[in-house]
Amino acid sequence: MSVQPKLSGYSVRQLMELDACTRCGECVAWCPTFAENRQELTHPLGKIARLRDWIVRH
Amino acid sequence: MGVSRLTVFWVFHLLAMAVLVAGCWLRVSIWLEGQIDGRAPAGARRALVASWRFVRRVGWRRVLRAFIVHGLLHPRLRAGDRRRWQAHACMLGGFAALAGLSTLTGFAQEILIGLFRVDHPLVRALANKDTPLVALLNEVLGLIMVISLAMIAARRYVRRPSNLRTGRPDTVLIVLLAATLLSGYPTEVLRLLAEQVPAEVARYSFVGYLLSLPLRSVRWPWEALHYWVFLFHSLIASAFLASLPFSKLFHAAVSPLVAAANTVAREAEA
């Protein structure tokens, strides 16, 4: 079962932060989940990209 | 060459500006679907009122300081990677200054002189690309952007940090920016040749002038060549501007706002 995100679940500032992301990869060094499992699904840039894709599609 | 190159440019440029505004509105309308004070959708009116209250509560000075220091000068980036900060500052500063100068030149040329027939030495100086200060600024700012683009490309393709990912959109953006910047030089060379700008005036556009020197004695249809190269340069520049809200370069407009808001909110919590 996939859980679909809702825009109304985010604050305006969080949605702005998605557009402020430059995909520089700095966050990867600070992500404890990705550091633990090194899987593409938990890669911070991957998560941001999937959320962006979802927003564009909806 | 029946249609004036400036007519073609303005038609395309105004269309591109319309796409730019529509794209920005699309992005903002997505933000406004989110929550403010726990309620969604925020809507434009509530977002404006909440922003106004936030600024009133923390003070304009604090917001402005955070915007300039953290939104534009990026001290954390500077402390972390000096070279990356230099490339970023040169690209952002060069782009903002060049866009401002082009807007001023276009405004002086098309609106003040073209529409209102203003005849003032300052307006004439601004509208003329060969005025020493205008020519020098265009040349230096363009050069700063070319150097910073080379630094950015080198970081992406030559000495790439392990966390950095370069996808097709990044490559397309770099190629588009490079085409926009580099096509400016042949355009300037051909303009100097087509308009037969005397050396003592042309030398202020120092890169274009130096490149034009070997061609000065050649008899080619410079005017026709300038027409097509100018169109290529200006149309690709307009297309680049129109693509901004749909590319990652939109962060240049959003990041300073987010950095300022986050800094002020953090300071207020402390």
CSV table of C-alpha atoms in Angstrom, one decimal:
chain,number,residue,atom,x,y,z
A,1,MET,CA,0.0,0.0,0.0
A,2,SER,CA,1.5,3.3,-1.0
A,3,VAL,CA,0.8,6.4,1.1
A,4,GLN,CA,0.2,9.5,-1.1
A,5,PRO,CA,1.4,12.8,0.3
A,6,LYS,CA,-0.9,15.8,0.5
A,7,LEU,CA,0.2,19.3,-0.1
A,8,SER,CA,-2.0,20.4,2.8
A,9,GLY,CA,0.1,18.3,5.1
A,10,TYR,CA,3.1,20.6,4.5
A,11,SER,CA,3.6,24.2,5.7
A,12,VAL,CA,4.0,26.9,3.1
A,13,ARG,CA,7.6,27.3,4.2
A,14,GLN,CA,8.3,23.6,3.8
A,15,LEU,CA,6.9,23.7,0.2
A,16,MET,CA,9.2,26.8,-0.4
A,17,GLU,CA,12.1,24.8,0.9
A,18,LEU,CA,11.5,22.2,-1.8
A,19,ASP,CA,12.1,24.9,-4.4
A,20,ALA,CA,15.0,26.3,-2.5
A,21,CYS,CA,16.8,22.9,-2.7
A,22,THR,CA,19.7,23.1,-5.2
A,23,ARG,CA,20.4,19.3,-5.1
A,24,CYS,CA,23.9,20.0,-3.9
A,25,GLY,CA,24.0,16.8,-1.9
A,26,GLU,CA,25.2,18.4,1.3
A,27,CYS,CA,22.2,16.9,3.2
A,28,VAL,CA,23.4,13.4,2.4
A,29,ALA,CA,26.3,13.7,4.8
A,30,TRP,CA,23.9,14.6,7.6
A,31,CYS,CA,21.2,11.9,6.9
A,32,PRO,CA,21.3,9.2,9.6
A,33,THR,CA,18.8,6.9,7.8
A,34,PHE,CA,20.9,6.9,4.6
A,35,ALA,CA,24.1,6.5,6.6
A,36,GLU,CA,22.6,3.4,8.1
A,37,ASN,CA,21.1,1.6,5.1
A,38,ARG,CA,22.7,3.3,2.0
A,39,GLN,CA,19.6,2.5,0.0
A,40,GLU,CA,18.4,4.7,-2.9
A,41,LEU,CA,14.9,4.9,-1.4
A,42,THR,CA,16.2,6.7,1.7
A,43,HIS,CA,18.6,9.0,-0.2
A,44,PRO,CA,17.6,12.5,0.8
A,45,LEU,CA,17.9,13.8,-2.8
A,46,GLY,CA,15.8,10.9,-4.0
A,47,LYS,CA,13.1,11.7,-1.5
A,48,ILE,CA,13.0,15.3,-2.5
A,49,ALA,CA,12.9,14.4,-6.2
A,50,ARG,CA,10.0,11.9,-5.7
A,51,LEU,CA,8.0,14.6,-3.8
A,52,ARG,CA,8.7,17.1,-6.5
A,53,ASP,CA,7.6,14.6,-9.2
A,54,TRP,CA,4.5,13.9,-7.2
A,55,ILE,CA,3.7,17.6,-7.0
A,56,VAL,CA,4.2,18.1,-10.7
A,57,ARG,CA,2.0,15.1,-11.6
A,58,HIS,CA,-0.8,16.4,-9.3
B,1,MET,CA,15.9,40.6,-43.2
B,2,GLY,CA,12.6,42.3,-43.8
B,3,VAL,CA,11.6,42.4,-40.1
B,4,SER,CA,13.8,44.5,-37.8
B,5,ARG,CA,15.9,42.3,-35.4
B,6,LEU,CA,14.7,44.4,-32.4
B,7,THR,CA,11.0,43.8,-33.4
B,8,VAL,CA,11.6,40.0,-33.4
B,9,PHE,CA,13.6,40.3,-30.2
B,10,TRP,CA,10.8,42.2,-28.3
B,11,VAL,CA,8.0,39.9,-29.5
B,12,PHE,CA,9.9,36.8,-28.3
B,13,HIS,CA,11.2,38.5,-25.2
B,14,LEU,CA,7.8,39.7,-24.1
B,15,LEU,CA,6.4,36.2,-24.7
B,16,ALA,CA,9.3,34.7,-22.7
B,17,MET,CA,8.5,37.2,-19.8
B,18,ALA,CA,4.9,36.1,-19.9
B,19,VAL,CA,6.0,32.5,-19.5
B,20,LEU,CA,8.4,33.5,-16.7
B,21,VAL,CA,5.6,35.3,-14.8
B,22,ALA,CA,3.1,32.4,-15.4
B,23,GLY,CA,5.8,29.9,-14.2
B,24,CYS,CA,6.5,31.9,-11.0
B,25,TRP,CA,2.8,32.1,-10.3
B,26,LEU,CA,2.5,28.3,-10.8
B,27,ARG,CA,5.2,27.7,-8.2
B,28,VAL,CA,3.8,30.2,-5.7
B,29,SER,CA,0.3,28.7,-6.1
B,30,ILE,CA,1.8,25.3,-5.1
B,31,TRP,CA,3.2,26.9,-1.9
B,32,LEU,CA,-0.1,28.4,-1.1
B,33,GLU,CA,-1.7,24.9,-1.0
B,34,GLY,CA,0.3,24.4,2.2
B,35,GLN,CA,-0.5,25.3,5.8
B,36,ILE,CA,-0.2,28.5,7.6
B,37,ASP,CA,-0.8,28.4,11.4
B,38,GLY,CA,-2.0,24.8,11.0
B,39,ARG,CA,-4.7,25.6,8.4
B,40,ALA,CA,-4.6,24.7,4.7
B,41,PRO,CA,-4.8,25.9,2.0
B,42,ALA,CA,-3.0,29.1,3.1
B,43,GLY,CA,-4.2,31.2,0.1
B,44,ALA,CA,-2.5,34.4,-1.1
B,45,ARG,CA,-4.3,36.7,1.4
B,46,ARG,CA,-3.6,34.7,4.5
B,47,ALA,CA,0.0,34.2,3.4
B,48,LEU,CA,0.5,37.9,2.9
B,49,VAL,CA,-1.1,38.8,6.3
B,50,ALA,CA,1.0,36.1,8.1
B,51,SER,CA,4.2,37.4,6.4
B,52,TRP,CA,3.4,41.0,7.3
B,53,ARG,CA,2.7,40.0,11.0
B,54,PHE,CA,5.9,38.0,11.1
B,55,VAL,CA,8.0,40.9,9.8
B,56,ARG,CA,6.2,43.4,12.2
B,57,ARG,CA,6.8,41.0,15.1
B,58,VAL,CA,10.5,40.4,14.6
B,59,GLY,CA,11.3,43.8,13.0
B,60,TRP,CA,12.2,44.9,9.4
B,61,ARG,CA,15.9,45.4,10.3
B,62,ARG,CA,16.3,41.8,11.5
B,63,VAL,CA,14.6,40.4,8.4
B,64,LEU,CA,16.6,42.6,6.1
B,65,ARG,CA,19.9,41.7,7.9
B,66,ALA,CA,19.1,38.0,7.7
B,67,PHE,CA,18.1,38.4,4.0
B,68,ILE,CA,21.4,40.1,3.1
B,69,VAL,CA,23.7,38.1,5.3
B,70,HIS,CA,22.3,34.6,5.0
B,71,GLY,CA,20.1,34.9,1.9
B,72,LEU,CA,22.7,36.6,-0.4
B,73,LEU,CA,26.2,36.4,1.2
B,74,HIS,CA,26.0,32.7,2.4
B,75,PRO,CA,28.5,32.7,5.2
B,76,ARG,CA,28.0,29.0,5.9
B,77,LEU,CA,28.8,28.1,2.3
B,78,ARG,CA,31.8,30.4,2.4
B,79,ALA,CA,33.1,28.7,5.5
B,80,GLY,CA,32.6,25.3,4.1
B,81,ASP,CA,34.0,25.6,0.6
B,82,ARG,CA,35.6,28.9,-0.4
B,83,ARG,CA,35.9,28.1,-4.1
B,84,ARG,CA,32.3,27.0,-4.4
B,85,TRP,CA,31.2,30.2,-2.7
B,86,GLN,CA,33.2,32.3,-5.1
B,87,ALA,CA,31.7,30.6,-8.1
B,88,HIS,CA,28.2,30.9,-6.6
B,89,ALA,CA,28.7,34.6,-5.7
B,90,CYS,CA,30.1,35.5,-9.1
B,91,MET,CA,27.3,33.7,-10.9
B,92,LEU,CA,24.5,35.2,-8.8
B,93,GLY,CA,26.1,38.7,-8.6
B,94,GLY,CA,27.0,38.8,-12.3
B,95,PHE,CA,23.6,37.6,-13.3
B,96,ALA,CA,21.8,40.1,-11.1
B,97,ALA,CA,24.0,43.0,-12.2
B,98,LEU,CA,23.9,42.1,-15.9
B,99,ALA,CA,20.1,41.7,-15.8
B,100,GLY,CA,19.8,45.0,-14.0
B,101,LEU,CA,22.1,46.8,-16.6
B,102,SER,CA,20.2,45.2,-19.5
B,103,THR,CA,16.9,46.3,-18.1
B,104,LEU,CA,18.1,49.8,-17.5
B,105,THR,CA,19.6,50.0,-21.1
B,106,GLY,CA,16.3,48.6,-22.6
B,107,PHE,CA,14.2,51.0,-20.5
B,108,ALA,CA,16.3,54.0,-21.6
B,109,GLN,CA,16.3,52.9,-25.2
B,110,GLU,CA,12.7,51.7,-25.8
B,111,ILE,CA,10.7,53.6,-23.2
B,112,LEU,CA,12.5,56.9,-22.3
B,113,ILE,CA,13.9,57.6,-25.8
B,114,GLY,CA,11.6,55.5,-28.0
B,115,LEU,CA,8.3,56.3,-26.3
B,116,PHE,CA,8.7,59.6,-24.4
B,117,ARG,CA,11.4,61.1,-26.7
B,118,VAL,CA,13.5,62.0,-23.6
B,119,ASP,CA,16.7,63.8,-24.6
B,120,HIS,CA,19.0,63.8,-21.6
B,121,PRO,CA,22.7,63.1,-21.7
B,122,LEU,CA,22.4,60.4,-18.9
B,123,VAL,CA,19.5,58.6,-20.7
B,124,ARG,CA,21.5,58.7,-24.0
B,125,ALA,CA,24.6,57.4,-22.2
B,126,LEU,CA,22.6,54.5,-20.7
B,127,ALA,CA,20.9,53.6,-24.0
B,128,ASN,CA,24.2,53.5,-25.9
B,129,LYS,CA,26.1,50.2,-25.7
B,130,ASP,CA,29.3,52.0,-26.6
B,131,THR,CA,29.3,54.4,-23.6
B,132,PRO,CA,32.6,53.5,-21.9
B,133,LEU,CA,31.0,52.7,-18.5
B,134,VAL,CA,28.1,50.6,-20.1
B,135,ALA,CA,30.6,48.8,-22.4
B,136,LEU,CA,33.0,48.1,-19.6
B,137,LEU,CA,30.3,46.9,-17.2
B,138,ASN,CA,28.8,44.5,-19.8
B,139,GLU,CA,32.2,43.1,-20.7
B,140,VAL,CA,33.4,42.6,-17.1
B,141,LEU,CA,30.1,41.2,-15.8
B,142,GLY,CA,29.9,38.8,-18.7
B,143,LEU,CA,33.5,37.7,-18.1
B,144,ILE,CA,32.8,37.1,-14.4
B,145,MET,CA,29.8,34.9,-15.3
B,146,VAL,CA,31.8,32.9,-17.9
B,147,ILE,CA,34.6,32.3,-15.3
B,148,SER,CA,32.1,31.2,-12.6
B,149,LEU,CA,30.3,28.9,-15.1
B,150,ALA,CA,33.7,27.3,-15.9
B,151,MET,CA,34.2,26.8,-12.2
B,152,ILE,CA,30.7,25.3,-11.7
B,153,ALA,CA,31.2,23.0,-14.8
B,154,ALA,CA,34.6,21.9,-13.5
B,155,ARG,CA,33.1,21.0,-10.1
B,156,ARG,CA,30.3,19.0,-11.8
B,157,TYR,CA,32.4,17.1,-14.4
B,158,VAL,CA,36.1,17.2,-13.4
B,159,ARG,CA,36.6,17.2,-9.7
B,160,ARG,CA,33.1,16.1,-8.6
B,161,PRO,CA,32.4,15.6,-4.8
B,162,SER,CA,31.0,12.2,-4.1
B,163,ASN,CA,27.7,13.5,-2.8
B,164,LEU,CA,27.1,15.6,-5.9
B,165,ARG,CA,24.8,14.2,-8.6
B,166,THR,CA,24.7,15.6,-12.1
B,167,GLY,CA,21.6,14.7,-14.1
B,168,ARG,CA,20.5,15.6,-17.5
B,169,PRO,CA,18.6,18.7,-16.3
B,170,ASP,CA,21.9,20.0,-14.8
B,171,THR,CA,23.7,19.5,-18.1
B,172,VAL,CA,21.0,21.1,-20.1
B,173,LEU,CA,21.1,24.1,-17.8
B,174,ILE,CA,24.9,24.5,-18.0
B,175,VAL,CA,24.8,24.1,-21.8
B,176,LEU,CA,22.0,26.7,-22.1
B,177,LEU,CA,23.8,29.1,-19.8
B,178,ALA,CA,27.1,28.6,-21.7
B,179,ALA,CA,25.4,29.1,-25.1
B,180,THR,CA,23.7,32.3,-23.8
B,181,LEU,CA,27.0,33.7,-22.4
B,182,LEU,CA,29.4,32.6,-25.1
B,183,SER,CA,27.1,33.7,-28.0
B,184,GLY,CA,27.3,37.2,-26.5
B,185,TYR,CA,30.9,37.5,-27.8
B,186,PRO,CA,30.4,36.8,-31.5
B,187,THR,CA,27.3,39.1,-31.3
B,188,GLU,CA,29.4,41.9,-29.9
B,189,VAL,CA,32.2,41.3,-32.5
B,190,LEU,CA,29.7,41.4,-35.3
B,191,ARG,CA,28.1,44.5,-34.0
B,192,LEU,CA,31.4,46.3,-33.8
B,193,LEU,CA,32.2,45.3,-37.4
B,194,ALA,CA,28.7,45.9,-38.8
B,195,GLU,CA,28.4,49.4,-37.2
B,196,GLN,CA,32.1,50.1,-37.9
B,197,VAL,CA,32.6,51.4,-34.4
B,198,PRO,CA,35.9,53.3,-34.2
B,199,ALA,CA,38.7,51.7,-32.3
B,200,GLU,CA,38.9,54.4,-29.6
B,201,VAL,CA,35.2,53.7,-28.8
B,202,ALA,CA,35.2,49.9,-29.4
B,203,ARG,CA,38.2,49.2,-27.1
B,204,TYR,CA,36.0,49.5,-24.0
B,205,SER,CA,34.2,46.3,-25.1
B,206,PHE,CA,37.7,44.8,-24.7
B,207,VAL,CA,37.0,41.1,-25.3
B,208,GLY,CA,34.8,41.8,-28.3
B,209,TYR,CA,37.2,44.4,-29.6
B,210,LEU,CA,40.2,42.1,-29.4
B,211,LEU,CA,38.3,39.3,-31.1
B,212,SER,CA,37.2,41.7,-33.9
B,213,LEU,CA,40.7,43.0,-34.7
B,214,PRO,CA,41.7,40.2,-37.1
B,215,LEU,CA,38.4,40.6,-39.0
B,216,ARG,CA,38.5,44.4,-39.4
B,217,SER,CA,40.1,44.2,-42.9
B,218,VAL,CA,37.9,41.4,-44.1
B,219,ARG,CA,34.9,42.4,-46.3
B,220,TRP,CA,32.1,40.1,-45.3
B,221,PRO,CA,28.4,40.9,-45.0
B,222,TRP,CA,28.8,41.8,-41.3
B,223,GLU,CA,25.3,43.4,-41.0
B,224,ALA,CA,23.5,40.2,-42.2
B,225,LEU,CA,25.7,38.0,-40.0
B,226,HIS,CA,25.1,40.3,-37.0
B,227,TYR,CA,21.3,40.1,-37.6
B,228,TRP,CA,21.2,36.3,-37.3
B,229,VAL,CA,23.8,35.9,-34.5
B,230,PHE,CA,22.0,38.7,-32.5
B,231,LEU,CA,18.7,36.8,-32.9
B,232,PHE,CA,20.3,33.5,-31.8
B,233,HIS,CA,21.9,35.2,-28.7
B,234,SER,CA,18.9,37.2,-27.7
B,235,LEU,CA,16.4,34.4,-28.3
B,236,ILE,CA,18.4,31.9,-26.4
B,237,ALA,CA,18.8,34.4,-23.5
B,238,SER,CA,15.0,35.0,-23.4
B,239,ALA,CA,14.4,31.2,-23.5
B,240,PHE,CA,16.8,30.8,-20.6
B,241,LEU,CA,14.9,33.5,-18.6
B,242,ALA,CA,11.5,31.8,-19.4
B,243,SER,CA,12.9,28.4,-18.2
B,244,LEU,CA,13.9,29.8,-14.8
B,245,PRO,CA,10.7,28.9,-12.8
B,246,PHE,CA,10.8,25.4,-14.3
B,247,SER,CA,14.5,24.7,-13.5
B,248,LYS,CA,16.6,24.4,-10.3
B,249,LEU,CA,17.8,27.9,-10.9
B,250,PHE,CA,14.5,29.0,-9.4
B,251,HIS,CA,16.3,28.5,-6.1
B,252,ALA,CA,18.1,31.8,-6.7
B,253,ALA,CA,14.8,33.6,-6.1
B,254,VAL,CA,13.5,31.3,-3.3
B,255,SER,CA,16.6,30.4,-1.3
B,256,PRO,CA,17.2,34.0,0.0
B,257,LEU,CA,13.6,34.1,1.2
B,258,VAL,CA,13.8,30.7,2.9
B,259,ALA,CA,17.2,31.4,4.4
B,260,ALA,CA,16.1,34.7,5.8
B,261,ALA,CA,12.8,33.3,7.2
B,262,ASN,CA,14.6,30.3,8.8
B,263,THR,CA,17.4,32.4,10.3
B,264,VAL,CA,14.9,34.9,11.8
B,265,ALA,CA,12.7,32.1,13.1
B,266,ARG,CA,15.8,30.3,14.7
B,267,GLU,CA,16.9,33.6,16.3
B,268,ALA,CA,13.5,34.2,17.7
B,269,GLU,CA,13.3,30.7,19.2
B,270,ALA,CA,16.7,31.0,20.8
